[in-house]
Amino acid sequence: MLFDFMNLNELTIKEAQAGLRNKEFTAVELTQACLDRIKERNNELNAFITVCEESALKEAKIADEMLAQGKSLALTGIPFSVKDAICTASVRSTGAAKILDNYTPPYDATVIKKIREQGGVLVGKNNCDAFGHGASNENSMYGPVKNPYNLDKVAGGSSGGSAAAVADNMCIFAIAEDTGGSIRQPASFCGVVGLRPSYGRNSRFGIMPMASSFDTVGPMTKTVEDMAIVMQVIAGNDHLDATTVPEPVPDYNDELNKDLTGLRVGVPQEYFEAEGMDKEVRQIIEKQIKNLEKQGAEIFYVSLPMTKYAIAVYYILVPCEVSSNFGRLDGIRYGVRSEAKDLFGVYSKSRAQGFPEEVKRRILIGTYALSAGYYDAYYKKAQQVRTLIRLDFDRVFSDVDILITPTSPSAAFGLGEKSSDPIQLYLADIFVSPAASAGIPAISVPAGETKSGLPVGLQIMGSRMSEGLIMRVANNIKK
Amino acid sequence: MSISIEEVKKIAQLARIKLTPSEEKRHAGTISTILDFVAVLNEVDTEGVEPTAQVTGLEDVVRDDVVQVCDYKKQLLAAMPSINVNLLKVPAVFSDSEDVI
């Protein structure tokens, strides 16, 4: 293979690994290509809050020494970026909120530690909606991220910076976080692959917690093969996260190579008949379903009647968990402390100045819903409907192996288009939220482009711990 | 379900977030709209349905009680907003402020 040294940043993990092992270029050259791309494009896209030029080049040099000795691990010398709501040792991690503007974590999140142990090179921290609160990346206190395909459009959220960075070749892959769609929806908007793992598959230790019963960590990559490589590195039990499951991690690459004969594909009608469903998006997904049929899959039209309640469940339970989790952000032990005449003033001013509007709104809703007299009407009711959403999926997964839906009812929407109406923005997550409630894995994979040139993502959901299967199906989706 | 500016003030105090009058007004509006939106759940019959608090089914996860190295003292001190030698400086807890509830 002949490499144009100007475009090393455009490589996939698999291509970059081959090039590094065959000594066609060095990890320093590969890292420099990503850093150059960041320099060239970040002013416009705003995908990075922090760029680690110096440490990245140092890490790349170490990788080159390893490679020279023939010691190559799963990700040796591969440049990656990380959502800023994930802790990285000695690298500022703001969560895209001013309350942590100066915060440098003392340790790496477990998934980051695992990637570094396998030789990954951290190039920077990605912009996102503050602490993951949003679906457009307009709730960042460091400005919105723009869509690399069209600068007037949003990148999606909350992991918009990570999606834009991968799509625009500012890194080779990224690690992000998905609470209710934060990996899959921006992956769809930016034309990259994004996986929300089963809750419990990947450790959440070192992730800034948003809604603990929903939060998951997953990769964003250029190809499904790359997804399998990164998942192989980060998945598994962690004694620092008691919610990780003991099930062994399968060989994901093996899974990719199996065929689709006899695969039972469910197409849930509620997702295709949803309000605001874009005709072009629908056609692209339907065409892909027909392609799977040609490859030997059987198609079944199924029903998930609880789908329409998923957003309401999410926007009760998440604010409740947020209002509790965010008690730690008070300006006392870390982060930015505002001056005031007494303790109450320090708390309330630090939080007023350190959180953007949407974070405040969710804390207020959660505080309200959990206050005396409202608990049964909101929190308990939503938890009960969450059970019904789970049972919906359990029932359907006894008849089919996977479900296919659009990731989002539309391609990327305009900057500012939905920012003044929280409900409109919440509804952008209508197809990604149900999997989050059920704790099942779901992947978004590029399925085509609209006539105006915007990417459209297809979502594949599977039963718990079926990451291998949904990646295999995703690997058979060709744009 | 609508929520008044007075209620927003009360919740904001419980949540320790200082709001400006215009924020109070705005949040009263948007939160009322959101509460109306989530009221759709009242359509669902949940009689006898167990609430879901977690999805893994894991129970009583324990590990050996072994001391582990956690050598972050310097970094933790560096991340503190205000320190005095090796101690975190905090504002006085007790005060006469009328804001305190």
Coordinates of N, CA and C in Angstrom, one line a residue, chain A residues 103 106-107 199 213 239 242-244 246 308-309 311-313 316 331-335 337 341-344 346-348 351-352 357 360-361 363-365 367-368 374 378 381-388 390 422-423 426-427 437-439 464, chain B residues 1 3 7 11-19 23 26-27 30-31 33-35 37-38 40-46 49-56 58 61 63 68 72 75-76 79-82 88-93 95 97 99-100:
Chain A
Y103 N -10.4 21.5 36.1 CA -10.2 20.2 36.7 C -9.3 19.2 35.9
P106 N -6.9 12.9 38.7 CA -5.7 12.2 39.1 C -5.5 10.9 38.5
Y107 N -6.6 10.3 37.9 CA -6.5 9.0 37.4 C -7.3 8.9 36.0
Y199 N -25.6 -2.3 29.2 CA -25.2 -1.7 30.5 C -24.5 -2.8 31.3
S213 N -28.1 4.7 36.3 CA -28.7 3.5 35.9 C -28.8 3.4 34.4
H239 N -13.4 -4.4 38.9 CA -13.8 -4.3 40.3 C -14.1 -2.9 40.8
A242 N -19.0 -1.8 40.2 CA -19.7 -3.0 40.6 C -20.9 -3.4 39.7
T243 N -21.2 -2.5 38.8 CA -22.3 -2.9 37.8 C -21.8 -3.6 36.6
T244 N -20.5 -3.8 36.5 CA -20.0 -4.6 35.3 C -20.3 -6.1 35.6
P246 N -20.0 -10.3 35.1 CA -18.9 -11.2 35.1 C -18.8 -12.0 33.8
K308 N -43.5 4.8 22.5 CA -43.9 6.2 22.6 C -43.8 6.8 24.0
Y309 N -43.6 5.9 25.0 CA -43.5 6.4 26.4 C -42.0 6.5 26.8
I311 N -39.4 8.4 25.9 CA -38.8 9.7 26.2 C -39.4 10.3 27.5
A312 N -40.7 10.1 27.8 CA -41.2 10.6 29.1 C -40.6 9.9 30.2
V313 N -40.4 8.6 30.1 CA -39.7 7.8 31.2 C -38.3 8.4 31.4
I316 N -38.0 11.7 33.2 CA -38.3 11.8 34.6 C -37.1 11.1 35.3
G331 N -18.3 22.9 44.2 CA -17.2 23.9 44.3 C -16.4 23.8 45.6
I332 N -16.6 22.7 46.3 CA -15.9 22.5 47.6 C -14.6 21.8 47.4
R333 N -14.7 20.5 46.9 CA -13.5 19.7 46.9 C -12.7 19.8 45.6
Y334 N -13.3 20.1 44.5 CA -12.6 20.3 43.3 C -13.4 21.1 42.4
G335 N -12.8 21.6 41.3 CA -13.5 22.4 40.3 C -13.5 23.9 40.8
R337 N -14.7 27.2 42.6 CA -15.5 27.7 43.7 C -15.7 29.2 43.6
K341 N -20.6 35.1 50.7 CA -20.4 35.4 52.1 C -20.6 34.2 53.1
D342 N -21.3 33.2 52.6 CA -21.5 32.0 53.4 C -21.6 30.8 52.6
L343 N -21.7 29.6 53.3 CA -21.6 28.3 52.6 C -22.7 28.2 51.6
F344 N -23.9 28.5 52.0 CA -25.1 28.4 51.0 C -24.8 29.2 49.7
V346 N -21.8 30.0 48.6 CA -20.8 29.3 47.8 C -21.3 28.2 46.9
Y347 N -22.2 27.4 47.5 CA -22.8 26.3 46.8 C -23.6 26.9 45.6
S348 N -24.6 27.8 45.9 CA -25.6 28.2 45.0 C -25.0 29.1 43.9
R351 N -22.7 26.7 41.6 CA -23.5 25.9 40.7 C -24.2 26.8 39.6
A352 N -24.6 28.0 40.0 CA -25.3 28.9 39.1 C -24.3 29.3 38.0
E357 N -27.8 26.2 31.3 CA -29.2 26.2 31.5 C -29.9 24.8 31.6
K360 N -29.1 22.9 34.8 CA -29.9 23.5 35.9 C -31.3 23.0 35.8
R361 N -31.9 23.0 34.6 CA -33.3 22.6 34.4 C -33.5 21.1 34.9
I363 N -31.6 19.4 37.0 CA -31.5 19.3 38.4 C -32.8 19.8 39.1
L364 N -33.3 20.8 38.6 CA -34.6 21.4 39.2 C -35.7 20.4 39.0
I365 N -35.9 19.8 37.8 CA -36.9 18.8 37.6 C -36.8 17.6 38.5
T367 N -35.2 17.5 41.4 CA -35.4 17.9 42.7 C -36.9 17.9 43.0
Y368 N -37.6 18.4 42.0 CA -39.1 18.5 42.2 C -39.7 17.2 42.2
Y374 N -44.4 13.9 45.6 CA -44.4 13.7 44.1 C -43.8 12.4 43.7
Y378 N -44.2 10.5 39.9 CA -43.2 10.7 38.9 C -42.2 9.5 38.9
K381 N -43.7 5.9 39.1 CA -44.4 5.6 37.9 C -43.5 5.4 36.7
A382 N -42.5 6.2 36.5 CA -41.6 6.1 35.4 C -40.8 4.8 35.5
Q383 N -40.4 4.4 36.7 CA -39.7 3.2 36.9 C -40.5 2.0 36.5
Q384 N -41.8 2.1 36.8 CA -42.7 1.0 36.4 C -42.9 0.9 34.9
V385 N -43.0 2.1 34.2 CA -43.1 2.0 32.8 C -41.8 1.6 32.2
R386 N -40.7 1.9 32.8 CA -39.4 1.4 32.4 C -39.4 -0.2 32.4
T387 N -40.0 -0.7 33.4 CA -40.1 -2.2 33.4 C -40.9 -2.7 32.2
L388 N -42.0 -2.0 31.8 CA -42.8 -2.4 30.6 C -42.0 -2.3 29.3
R390 N -38.7 -2.7 29.1 CA -37.8 -3.8 29.1 C -38.6 -5.1 28.7
P422 N -37.0 22.8 24.7 CA -36.4 21.5 25.2 C -37.1 20.3 24.8
I423 N -38.4 20.3 24.7 CA -39.2 19.1 24.3 C -38.8 18.7 22.9
Y426 N -35.6 17.0 23.2 CA -35.7 15.7 23.8 C -36.2 14.6 22.8
L427 N -37.1 15.1 21.9 CA -37.7 14.1 21.0 C -36.7 13.7 19.9
S437 N -33.2 2.6 28.3 CA -34.1 2.2 29.4 C -33.9 0.7 29.6
A438 N -33.8 -0.1 28.6 CA -33.8 -1.5 28.7 C -32.4 -2.0 29.0
G439 N -31.3 -1.2 28.8 CA -30.0 -1.6 29.1 C -29.4 -2.6 28.0
R464 N -29.4 -8.3 25.6 CA -28.2 -8.0 26.4 C -27.0 -8.9 26.1
Chain B
M1 N -49.9 20.1 34.2 CA -49.3 20.4 35.5 C -48.5 21.6 35.4
I3 N -46.1 24.7 37.1 CA -45.3 25.0 38.3 C -45.1 26.5 38.4
E7 N -42.7 28.1 43.3 CA -42.2 26.7 43.4 C -40.8 26.6 42.9
I11 N -37.6 25.1 44.8 CA -36.8 23.9 44.4 C -35.3 24.4 44.2
A12 N -35.1 25.6 43.6 CA -33.8 26.1 43.3 C -33.0 26.2 44.6
Q13 N -33.7 26.6 45.7 CA -33.1 26.7 47.0 C -32.7 25.3 47.5
L14 N -33.6 24.3 47.3 CA -33.3 22.9 47.8 C -32.1 22.4 47.0
A15 N -32.0 22.8 45.7 CA -31.0 22.2 44.8 C -29.7 23.1 44.8
R16 N -29.7 24.1 45.6 CA -28.5 25.0 45.8 C -28.1 25.6 44.4
I17 N -29.0 26.2 43.7 CA -28.7 26.9 42.5 C -29.3 28.3 42.6
K18 N -28.5 29.3 42.5 CA -29.0 30.6 42.5 C -29.5 31.0 41.1
L19 N -30.8 31.4 41.1 CA -31.3 31.7 39.8 C -31.6 33.2 39.7
E23 N -34.4 33.8 34.9 CA -34.2 32.3 34.8 C -35.4 31.6 35.6
R26 N -38.3 31.6 33.2 CA -38.1 30.7 32.1 C -38.2 29.3 32.5
H27 N -37.6 28.9 33.7 CA -37.7 27.5 34.1 C -39.1 27.2 34.5
T30 N -40.7 26.3 31.1 CA -40.2 25.1 30.4 C -40.5 23.9 31.3
I31 N -40.3 24.0 32.6 CA -40.6 22.8 33.5 C -42.1 22.5 33.4
T33 N -44.1 22.8 30.9 CA -44.3 22.1 29.6 C -43.8 20.7 29.7
I34 N -42.6 20.5 30.3 CA -42.1 19.2 30.4 C -43.0 18.3 31.3
L35 N -43.5 18.8 32.4 CA -44.3 18.1 33.3 C -45.6 17.7 32.6
F37 N -45.8 17.2 29.4 CA -45.3 16.2 28.4 C -45.2 14.8 29.1
V38 N -44.6 14.7 30.2 CA -44.3 13.4 30.9 C -45.6 12.8 31.5
V40 N -48.0 12.0 30.0 CA -48.5 10.9 29.1 C -48.4 9.5 29.8
L41 N -47.5 9.4 30.8 CA -47.3 8.1 31.4 C -48.6 7.7 32.2
N42 N -49.4 8.7 32.6 CA -50.6 8.3 33.3 C -51.6 7.4 32.5
E43 N -51.4 7.4 31.2 CA -52.2 6.6 30.3 C -51.9 5.1 30.6
V44 N -50.7 4.8 31.0 CA -50.2 3.4 31.1 C -50.7 2.8 32.4
D45 N -51.3 1.6 32.3 CA -51.7 0.9 33.5 C -50.5 0.2 34.1
T46 N -50.1 0.6 35.3 CA -48.9 0.0 35.9 C -49.3 -0.7 37.2
V49 N -47.1 -3.6 38.6 CA -45.8 -3.7 37.9 C -44.6 -3.3 38.8
E50 N -43.6 -4.1 38.8 CA -42.4 -3.8 39.7 C -41.6 -2.7 39.1
P51 N -41.2 -1.7 39.9 CA -40.3 -0.7 39.3 C -38.9 -1.2 38.9
T52 N -38.3 -0.6 37.9 CA -37.0 -1.0 37.5 C -36.0 0.0 38.0
A53 N -35.1 -0.4 38.9 CA -34.0 0.5 39.4 C -32.7 0.2 38.7
Q54 N -32.6 -1.1 38.2 CA -31.3 -1.5 37.6 C -31.6 -2.6 36.6
V55 N -30.7 -2.8 35.6 CA -31.0 -3.7 34.6 C -30.1 -4.9 34.5
T56 N -29.1 -5.0 35.4 CA -28.1 -6.1 35.2 C -28.6 -7.4 36.0
L58 N -27.7 -8.0 38.8 CA -26.6 -8.4 39.8 C -27.1 -8.0 41.2
V61 N -22.9 -7.4 45.0 CA -21.5 -7.5 44.4 C -20.5 -7.2 45.5
R63 N -16.2 -7.6 46.9 CA -14.8 -8.0 46.5 C -14.0 -8.1 47.8
Q68 N -5.6 -1.1 48.7 CA -4.9 -1.0 47.5 C -4.2 0.4 47.4
Y72 N -2.6 9.3 45.2 CA -3.0 10.5 44.4 C -3.0 11.8 45.2
Q75 N -2.0 15.1 43.4 CA -3.0 15.5 42.4 C -4.3 15.9 43.0
L76 N -4.8 15.2 44.0 CA -6.0 15.6 44.7 C -5.9 17.0 45.3
A79 N -6.1 19.7 42.7 CA -7.4 19.9 42.1 C -8.3 20.7 43.1
M80 N -7.9 20.9 44.3 CA -8.8 21.6 45.3 C -8.8 23.1 45.0
P81 N -10.0 23.7 45.2 CA -10.1 25.1 44.9 C -9.3 26.0 45.9
S82 N -9.1 25.5 47.1 CA -8.5 26.3 48.1 C -7.8 25.4 49.2
L88 N -7.8 20.8 52.9 CA -8.8 21.5 52.0 C -9.4 22.6 52.9
K89 N -9.4 23.8 52.3 CA -10.0 25.0 53.0 C -11.5 25.0 52.6
V90 N -12.4 25.1 53.5 CA -13.8 25.2 53.2 C -14.4 26.4 53.9
P91 N -15.5 26.9 53.3 CA -16.2 28.0 54.0 C -16.8 27.5 55.3
A92 N -17.0 28.5 56.2 CA -17.6 28.1 57.5 C -19.0 27.4 57.3
V93 N -19.3 26.4 58.0 CA -20.5 25.7 57.8 C -21.7 26.4 58.5
S95 N -23.7 29.7 59.9 CA -23.7 31.1 59.7 C -25.1 31.6 60.1
S97 N -26.9 33.4 58.1 CA -27.6 33.8 56.9 C -29.1 33.4 56.9
D99 N -30.7 32.9 54.2 CA -30.9 32.0 53.1 C -30.9 30.6 53.5
V100 N -30.2 30.3 54.6 CA -30.1 28.9 54.9 C -31.4 28.3 55.4

